[in-house]
Short mmCIF file of C-alpha atoms and ligand atoms in Angstrom, two decimals:
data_model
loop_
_atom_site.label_atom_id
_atom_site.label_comp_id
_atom_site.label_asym_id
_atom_site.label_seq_id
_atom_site.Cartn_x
_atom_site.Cartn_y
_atom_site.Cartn_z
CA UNK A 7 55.29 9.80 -122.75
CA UNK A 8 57.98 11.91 -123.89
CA UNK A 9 61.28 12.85 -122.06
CA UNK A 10 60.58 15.48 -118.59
CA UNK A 11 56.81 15.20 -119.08
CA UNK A 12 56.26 12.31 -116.12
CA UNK A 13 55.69 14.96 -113.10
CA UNK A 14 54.21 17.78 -112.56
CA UNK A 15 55.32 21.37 -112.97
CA UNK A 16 54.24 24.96 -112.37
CA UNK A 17 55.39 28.58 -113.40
CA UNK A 18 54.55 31.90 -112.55
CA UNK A 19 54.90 35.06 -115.06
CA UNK A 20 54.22 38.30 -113.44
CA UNK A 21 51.74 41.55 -114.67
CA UNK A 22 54.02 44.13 -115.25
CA UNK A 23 53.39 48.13 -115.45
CA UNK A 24 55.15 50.78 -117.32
CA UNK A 25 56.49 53.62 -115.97
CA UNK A 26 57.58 55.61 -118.71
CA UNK A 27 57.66 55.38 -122.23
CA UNK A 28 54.58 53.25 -123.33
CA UNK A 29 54.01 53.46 -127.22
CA UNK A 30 57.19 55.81 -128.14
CA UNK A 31 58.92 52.69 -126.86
CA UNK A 32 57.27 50.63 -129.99
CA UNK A 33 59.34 53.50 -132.32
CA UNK A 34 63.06 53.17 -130.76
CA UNK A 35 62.65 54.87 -127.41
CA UNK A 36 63.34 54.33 -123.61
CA UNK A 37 60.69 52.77 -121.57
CA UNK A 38 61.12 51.59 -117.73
CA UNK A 39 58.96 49.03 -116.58
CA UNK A 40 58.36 46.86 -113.26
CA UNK A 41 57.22 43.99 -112.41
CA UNK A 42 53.61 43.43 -110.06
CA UNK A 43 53.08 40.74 -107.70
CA UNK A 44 50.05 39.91 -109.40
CA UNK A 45 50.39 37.63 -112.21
CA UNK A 46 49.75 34.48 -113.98
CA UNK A 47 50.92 30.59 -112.96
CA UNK A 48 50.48 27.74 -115.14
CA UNK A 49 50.39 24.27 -114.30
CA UNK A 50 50.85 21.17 -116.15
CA UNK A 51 50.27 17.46 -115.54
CA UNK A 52 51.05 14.43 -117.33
CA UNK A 53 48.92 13.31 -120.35
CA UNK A 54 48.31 11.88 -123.54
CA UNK A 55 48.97 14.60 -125.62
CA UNK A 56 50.20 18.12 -125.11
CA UNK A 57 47.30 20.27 -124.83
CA UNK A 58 45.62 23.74 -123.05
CA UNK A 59 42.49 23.36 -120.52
CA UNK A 60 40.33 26.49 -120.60
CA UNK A 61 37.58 26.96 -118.29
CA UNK A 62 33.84 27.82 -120.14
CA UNK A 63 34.42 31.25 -118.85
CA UNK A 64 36.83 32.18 -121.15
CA UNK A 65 35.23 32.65 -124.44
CA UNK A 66 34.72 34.55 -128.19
CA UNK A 67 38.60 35.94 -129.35
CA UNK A 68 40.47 35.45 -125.95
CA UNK A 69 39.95 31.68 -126.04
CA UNK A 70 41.15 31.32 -129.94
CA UNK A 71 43.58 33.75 -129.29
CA UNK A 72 45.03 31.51 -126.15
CA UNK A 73 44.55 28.82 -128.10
CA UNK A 74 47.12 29.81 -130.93
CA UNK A 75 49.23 31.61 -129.12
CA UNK A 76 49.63 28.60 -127.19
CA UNK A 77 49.77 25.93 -130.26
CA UNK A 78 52.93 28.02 -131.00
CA UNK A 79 54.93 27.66 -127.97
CA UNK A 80 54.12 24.12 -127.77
CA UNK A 81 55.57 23.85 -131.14
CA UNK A 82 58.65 25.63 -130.47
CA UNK A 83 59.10 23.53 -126.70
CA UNK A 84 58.59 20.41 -129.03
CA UNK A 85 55.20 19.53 -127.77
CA UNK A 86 55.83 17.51 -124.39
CA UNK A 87 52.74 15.52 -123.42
CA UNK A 88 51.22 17.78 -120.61
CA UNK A 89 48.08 19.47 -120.07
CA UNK A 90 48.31 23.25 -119.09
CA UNK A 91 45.72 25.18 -117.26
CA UNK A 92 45.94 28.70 -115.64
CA UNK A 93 45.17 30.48 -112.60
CA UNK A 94 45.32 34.38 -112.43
CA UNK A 95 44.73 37.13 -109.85
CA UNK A 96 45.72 39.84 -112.37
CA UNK A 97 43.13 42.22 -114.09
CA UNK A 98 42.70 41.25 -117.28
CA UNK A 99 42.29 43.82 -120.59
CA UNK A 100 43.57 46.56 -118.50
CA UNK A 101 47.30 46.99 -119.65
CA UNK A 102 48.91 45.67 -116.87
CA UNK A 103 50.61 42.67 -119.16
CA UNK A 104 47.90 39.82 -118.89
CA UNK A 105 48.77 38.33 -122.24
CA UNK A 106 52.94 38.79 -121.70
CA UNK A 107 52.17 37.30 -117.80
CA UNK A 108 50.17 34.40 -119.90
CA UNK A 109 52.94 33.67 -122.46
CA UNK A 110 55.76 33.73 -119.88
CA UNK A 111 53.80 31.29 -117.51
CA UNK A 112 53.24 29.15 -120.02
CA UNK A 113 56.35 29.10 -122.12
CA UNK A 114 57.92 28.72 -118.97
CA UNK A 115 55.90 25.27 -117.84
CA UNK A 116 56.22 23.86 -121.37
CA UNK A 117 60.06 24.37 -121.80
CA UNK A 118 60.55 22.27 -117.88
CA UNK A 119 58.23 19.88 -119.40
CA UNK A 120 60.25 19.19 -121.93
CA UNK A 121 63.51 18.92 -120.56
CA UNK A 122 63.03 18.82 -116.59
CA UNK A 123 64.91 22.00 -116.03
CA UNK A 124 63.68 25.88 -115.45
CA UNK A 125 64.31 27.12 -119.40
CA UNK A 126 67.11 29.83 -119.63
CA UNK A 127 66.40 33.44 -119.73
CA UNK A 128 66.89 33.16 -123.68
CA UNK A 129 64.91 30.66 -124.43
CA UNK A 130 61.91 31.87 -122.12
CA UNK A 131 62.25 34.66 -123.43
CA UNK A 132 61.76 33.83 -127.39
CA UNK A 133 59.02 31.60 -126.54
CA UNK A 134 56.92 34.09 -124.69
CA UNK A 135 57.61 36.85 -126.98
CA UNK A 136 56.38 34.62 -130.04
CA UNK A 137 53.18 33.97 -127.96
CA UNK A 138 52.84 37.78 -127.73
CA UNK A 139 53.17 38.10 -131.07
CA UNK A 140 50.14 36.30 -131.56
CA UNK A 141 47.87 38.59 -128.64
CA UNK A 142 49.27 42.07 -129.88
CA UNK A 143 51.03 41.60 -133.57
CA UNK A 144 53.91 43.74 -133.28
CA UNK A 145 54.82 44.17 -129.80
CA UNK A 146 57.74 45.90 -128.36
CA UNK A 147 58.98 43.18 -126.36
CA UNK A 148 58.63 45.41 -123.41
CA UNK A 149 55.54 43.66 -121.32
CA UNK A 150 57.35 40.07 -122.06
CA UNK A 151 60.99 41.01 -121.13
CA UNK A 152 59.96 42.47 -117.79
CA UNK A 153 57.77 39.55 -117.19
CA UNK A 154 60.32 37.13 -117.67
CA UNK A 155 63.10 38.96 -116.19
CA UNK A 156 60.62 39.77 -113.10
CA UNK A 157 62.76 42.61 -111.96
CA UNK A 158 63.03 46.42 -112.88
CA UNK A 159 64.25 46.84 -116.33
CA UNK A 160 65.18 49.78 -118.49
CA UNK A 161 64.09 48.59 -122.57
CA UNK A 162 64.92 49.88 -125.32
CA UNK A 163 64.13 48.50 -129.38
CA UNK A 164 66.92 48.41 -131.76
CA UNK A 165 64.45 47.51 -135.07
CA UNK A 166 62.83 44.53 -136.59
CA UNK A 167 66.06 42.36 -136.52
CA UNK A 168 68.22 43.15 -133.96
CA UNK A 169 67.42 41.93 -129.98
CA UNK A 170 66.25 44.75 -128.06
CA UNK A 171 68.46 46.20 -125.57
CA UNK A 172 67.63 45.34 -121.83
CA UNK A 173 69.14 46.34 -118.38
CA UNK A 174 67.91 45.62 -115.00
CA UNK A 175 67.98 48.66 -113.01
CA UNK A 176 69.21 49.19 -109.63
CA UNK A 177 66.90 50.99 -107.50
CA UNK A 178 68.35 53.00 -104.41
CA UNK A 179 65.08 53.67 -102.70
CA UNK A 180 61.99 51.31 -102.11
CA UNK A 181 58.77 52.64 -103.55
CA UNK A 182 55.17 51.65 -103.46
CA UNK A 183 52.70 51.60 -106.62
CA UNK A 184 48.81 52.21 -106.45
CA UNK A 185 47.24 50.59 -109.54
CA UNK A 186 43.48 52.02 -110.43
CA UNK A 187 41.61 50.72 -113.25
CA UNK A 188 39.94 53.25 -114.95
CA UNK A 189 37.45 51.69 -117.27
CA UNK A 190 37.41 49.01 -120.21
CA UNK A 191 39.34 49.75 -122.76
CA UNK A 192 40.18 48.60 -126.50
CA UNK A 193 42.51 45.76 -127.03
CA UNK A 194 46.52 46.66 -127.31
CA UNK A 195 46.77 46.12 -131.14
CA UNK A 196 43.84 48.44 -131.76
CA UNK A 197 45.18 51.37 -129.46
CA UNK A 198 49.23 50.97 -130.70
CA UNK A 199 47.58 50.42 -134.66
CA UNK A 200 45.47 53.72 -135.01
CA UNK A 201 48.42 55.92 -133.52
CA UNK A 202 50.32 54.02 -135.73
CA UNK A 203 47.77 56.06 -138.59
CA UNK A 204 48.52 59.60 -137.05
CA UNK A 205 51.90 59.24 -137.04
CA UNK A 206 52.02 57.71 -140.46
CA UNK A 207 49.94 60.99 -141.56
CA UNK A 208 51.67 63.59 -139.47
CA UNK A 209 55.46 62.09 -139.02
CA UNK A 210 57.45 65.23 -138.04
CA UNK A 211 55.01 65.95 -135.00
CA UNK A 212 54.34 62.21 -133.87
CA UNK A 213 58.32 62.23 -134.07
CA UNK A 214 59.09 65.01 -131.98
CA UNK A 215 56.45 64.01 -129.37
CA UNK A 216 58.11 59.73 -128.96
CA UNK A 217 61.84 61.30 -128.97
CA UNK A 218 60.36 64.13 -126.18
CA UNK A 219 59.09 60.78 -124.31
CA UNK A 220 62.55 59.09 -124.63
CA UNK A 221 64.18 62.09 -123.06
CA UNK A 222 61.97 62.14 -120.15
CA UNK A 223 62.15 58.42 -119.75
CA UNK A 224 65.95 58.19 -119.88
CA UNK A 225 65.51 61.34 -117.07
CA UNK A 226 63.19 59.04 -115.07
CA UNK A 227 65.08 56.40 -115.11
CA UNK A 228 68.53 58.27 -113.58
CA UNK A 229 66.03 59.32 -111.03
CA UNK A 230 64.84 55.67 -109.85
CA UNK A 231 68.91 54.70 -110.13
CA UNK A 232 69.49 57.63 -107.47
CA UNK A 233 66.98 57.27 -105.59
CA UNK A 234 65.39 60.50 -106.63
CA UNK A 235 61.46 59.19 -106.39
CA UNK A 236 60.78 63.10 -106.70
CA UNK A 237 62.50 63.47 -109.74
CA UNK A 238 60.60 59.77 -111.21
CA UNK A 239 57.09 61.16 -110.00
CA UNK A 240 57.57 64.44 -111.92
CA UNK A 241 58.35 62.78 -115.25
CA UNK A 242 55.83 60.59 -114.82
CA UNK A 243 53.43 63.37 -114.73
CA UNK A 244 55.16 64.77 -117.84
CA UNK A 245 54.88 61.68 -119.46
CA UNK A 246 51.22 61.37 -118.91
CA UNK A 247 50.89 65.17 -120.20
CA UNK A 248 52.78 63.90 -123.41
CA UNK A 249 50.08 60.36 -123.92
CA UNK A 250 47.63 62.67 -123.70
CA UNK A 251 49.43 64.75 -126.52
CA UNK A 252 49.46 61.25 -128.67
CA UNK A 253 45.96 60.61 -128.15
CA UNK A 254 46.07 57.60 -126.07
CA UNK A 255 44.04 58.90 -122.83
CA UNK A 256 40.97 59.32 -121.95
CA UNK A 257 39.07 61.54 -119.77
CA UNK A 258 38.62 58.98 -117.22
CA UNK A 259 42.07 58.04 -116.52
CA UNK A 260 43.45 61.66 -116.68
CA UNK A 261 40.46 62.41 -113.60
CA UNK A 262 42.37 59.08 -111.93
CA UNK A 263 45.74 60.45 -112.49
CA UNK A 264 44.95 64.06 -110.86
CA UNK A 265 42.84 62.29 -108.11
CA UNK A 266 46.06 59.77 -107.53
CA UNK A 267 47.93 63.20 -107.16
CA UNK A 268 45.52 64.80 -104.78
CA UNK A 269 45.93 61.74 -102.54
CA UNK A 270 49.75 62.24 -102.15
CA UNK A 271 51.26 60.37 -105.10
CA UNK A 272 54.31 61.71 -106.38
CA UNK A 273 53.51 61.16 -110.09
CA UNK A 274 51.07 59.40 -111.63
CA UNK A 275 50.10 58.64 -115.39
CA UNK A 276 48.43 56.10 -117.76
CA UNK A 277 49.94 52.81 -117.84
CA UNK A 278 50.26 50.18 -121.10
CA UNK A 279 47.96 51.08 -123.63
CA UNK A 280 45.51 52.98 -122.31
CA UNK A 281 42.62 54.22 -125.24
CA UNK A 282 38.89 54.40 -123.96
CA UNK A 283 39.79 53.57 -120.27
CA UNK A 284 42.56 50.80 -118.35
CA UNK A 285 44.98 51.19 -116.00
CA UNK A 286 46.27 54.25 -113.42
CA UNK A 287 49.39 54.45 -112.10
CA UNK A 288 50.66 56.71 -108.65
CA UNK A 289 54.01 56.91 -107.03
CA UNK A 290 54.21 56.53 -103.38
CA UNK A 291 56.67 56.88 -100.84
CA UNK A 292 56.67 53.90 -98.77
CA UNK A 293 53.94 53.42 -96.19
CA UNK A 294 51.76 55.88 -98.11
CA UNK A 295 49.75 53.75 -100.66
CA UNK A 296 47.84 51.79 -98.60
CA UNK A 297 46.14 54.58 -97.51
CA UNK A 298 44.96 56.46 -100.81
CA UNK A 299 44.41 52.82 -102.38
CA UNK A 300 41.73 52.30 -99.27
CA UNK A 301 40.56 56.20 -100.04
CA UNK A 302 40.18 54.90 -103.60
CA UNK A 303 38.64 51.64 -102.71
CA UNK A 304 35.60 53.69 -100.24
CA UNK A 305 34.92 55.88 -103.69
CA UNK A 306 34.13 52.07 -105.57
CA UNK A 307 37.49 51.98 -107.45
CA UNK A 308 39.02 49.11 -108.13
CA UNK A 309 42.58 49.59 -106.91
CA UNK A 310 45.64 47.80 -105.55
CA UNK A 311 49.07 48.22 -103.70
CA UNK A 312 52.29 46.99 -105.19
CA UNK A 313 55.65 46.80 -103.81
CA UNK A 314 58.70 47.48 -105.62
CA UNK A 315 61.79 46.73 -103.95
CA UNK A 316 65.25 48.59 -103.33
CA UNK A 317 67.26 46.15 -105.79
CA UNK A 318 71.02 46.42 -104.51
C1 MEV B 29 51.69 47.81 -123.89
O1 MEV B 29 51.82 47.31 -122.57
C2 MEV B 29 52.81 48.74 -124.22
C3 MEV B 29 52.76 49.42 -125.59
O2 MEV B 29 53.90 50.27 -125.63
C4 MEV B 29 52.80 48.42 -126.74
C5 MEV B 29 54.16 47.73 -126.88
O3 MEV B 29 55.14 48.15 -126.28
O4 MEV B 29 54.19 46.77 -127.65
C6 MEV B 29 51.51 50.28 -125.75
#
């Protein structure tokens, strides 16, 4: 048995949702992103060989996807003789950062298992983005950075080479999130590859429309710094005007973002990919989510309340 692999370990990698900037964010712009509660913890044991247990249930694509995704972090971690398996309470498909939550869990669990400590924030975070690489081609590093950070964080791309920029925010003023999902919807790398074709064929207009996204997500994020949730809530209403714009909506998630607004939210928009359907997300002023999430929950949505602390 090799070095740090003779006890058990566990990790947990969080969902994440975007506030602003989805997609533009994959061309150079601001995005703001949070951390859920809801997320993904892997376990491993000692055995003979370092390996992945997936339940039947998970089947087709997802379970060769897992599969190499997870070949490569045991690769990079130097393949410590555990076996891995996974627990999750986080909606899966729906753009909430299942695959990042995934990678960071496990990279996480394989890198302790290999040398007995918790992996630094580097390290983890290399490992899990080269799983992601593997779910969603391309990504922005957006989904894995806030899952491995697990706090608020302001993101921003600097191109193919250079390490993206990252910040944790401060946030003056508690908030709380309702999460809706809104339908099935495509996988990431489908959604992010045929905007990818319209702005390819129309650059100039698919241009102006991520840099009008950046502007509004820098705005949004000097609002959550002072405690303006007002001033967030707006431009996240803006920003879901603008997805819409890039073609990323859908008609059921824009009816979920105006009823989200009817029940009191102070913004709400598409979050992560979005296409045919996925995930809804409203602003609340503490103590208010709770109730338009059980409003949502009588009308057969599935829906859920998450917390986001005042970080000091
Ligand atoms: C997916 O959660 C967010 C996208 O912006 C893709 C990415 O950042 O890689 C749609």
């Amino acid at each position: 048995m090799r070095a740090g692999s003779e006890r058990a370990f566990s990790a947990f990698g969080p969902g994440k949702v975007i506030l602003l900037g989805e997609h533009a964010v994959v061309y150079g712009t601001t995005a703001l992103a949070v951390p859920l509660s809801l997320g993904v913890t892997a376990t491993a044991v000692p055995a003979a060989r370092c390996s992945l247990h997936l339940p039947p249930g998970v089947r087709g694509p997802g379970r060769q996807q897992l599969r190499r995704a997870f070949a490569r972090a045991a690769e990079a971690a130097g393949r410590p003789a555990v076996q891995v398996s996974l627990t999750s309470r986080l909606p899966v498909s729906m753009g909430l950062g299942s695959s990042a939550a995934v990678s960071v869990a496990v990279a996480a669990v394989l890198l302790q298992a290999a040398t007995g400590r918790s992996p630094s924030p580097g390290r983890l975070r290399t490992l899990a983005h080269g799983m992601e690489g593997v779910f969603h081609g391309t990504p922005s590093g957006v989904d894995d950075a806030c899952s491995a950070l697990g706090v608020p964080i302001r993101f921003r791309r600097r191109g193919a080479q250079a390490a993206p920029l990252v910040r944790r925010l401060r946030l003056r003023r508690p908030f709380e999130l309702v999460v809706a999902l809104a339908g099935l919807r495509r996988p990431t790398r489908d959604t992010v590859a045929g905007l990818r074709q319209r702005q390819t064929r129309w650059p100039l207009r698919y241009r102006r429309l991520f840099q009008e996204v950046g502007r509004v997500a820098e705005e949004g994020v000097r609002a959550a710094q002072a405690g303006d949730l007002r001033g967030l809530g707006d431009a996240m209403n803006v920003n879901h005007g603008l997805l819409v714009a890039l073609g990323v909506s859908s008609p059921a998630v824009d009816g979920m973002a105006a009823w989200l607004r009817e029940a009191g939210a102070l913004g709400a928009k598409l979050t992560g990919a979005g296409g045919e359907g996925g995930a809804v997300v409203g602003l609340f002023l503490k103590g208010e989510g709770q109730k338009a999430r059980a409003r949502l929950a009588r009308a057969g949505v599935r829906c859920f309340v998450s917390q986001v602390k005042r970080t000091p």
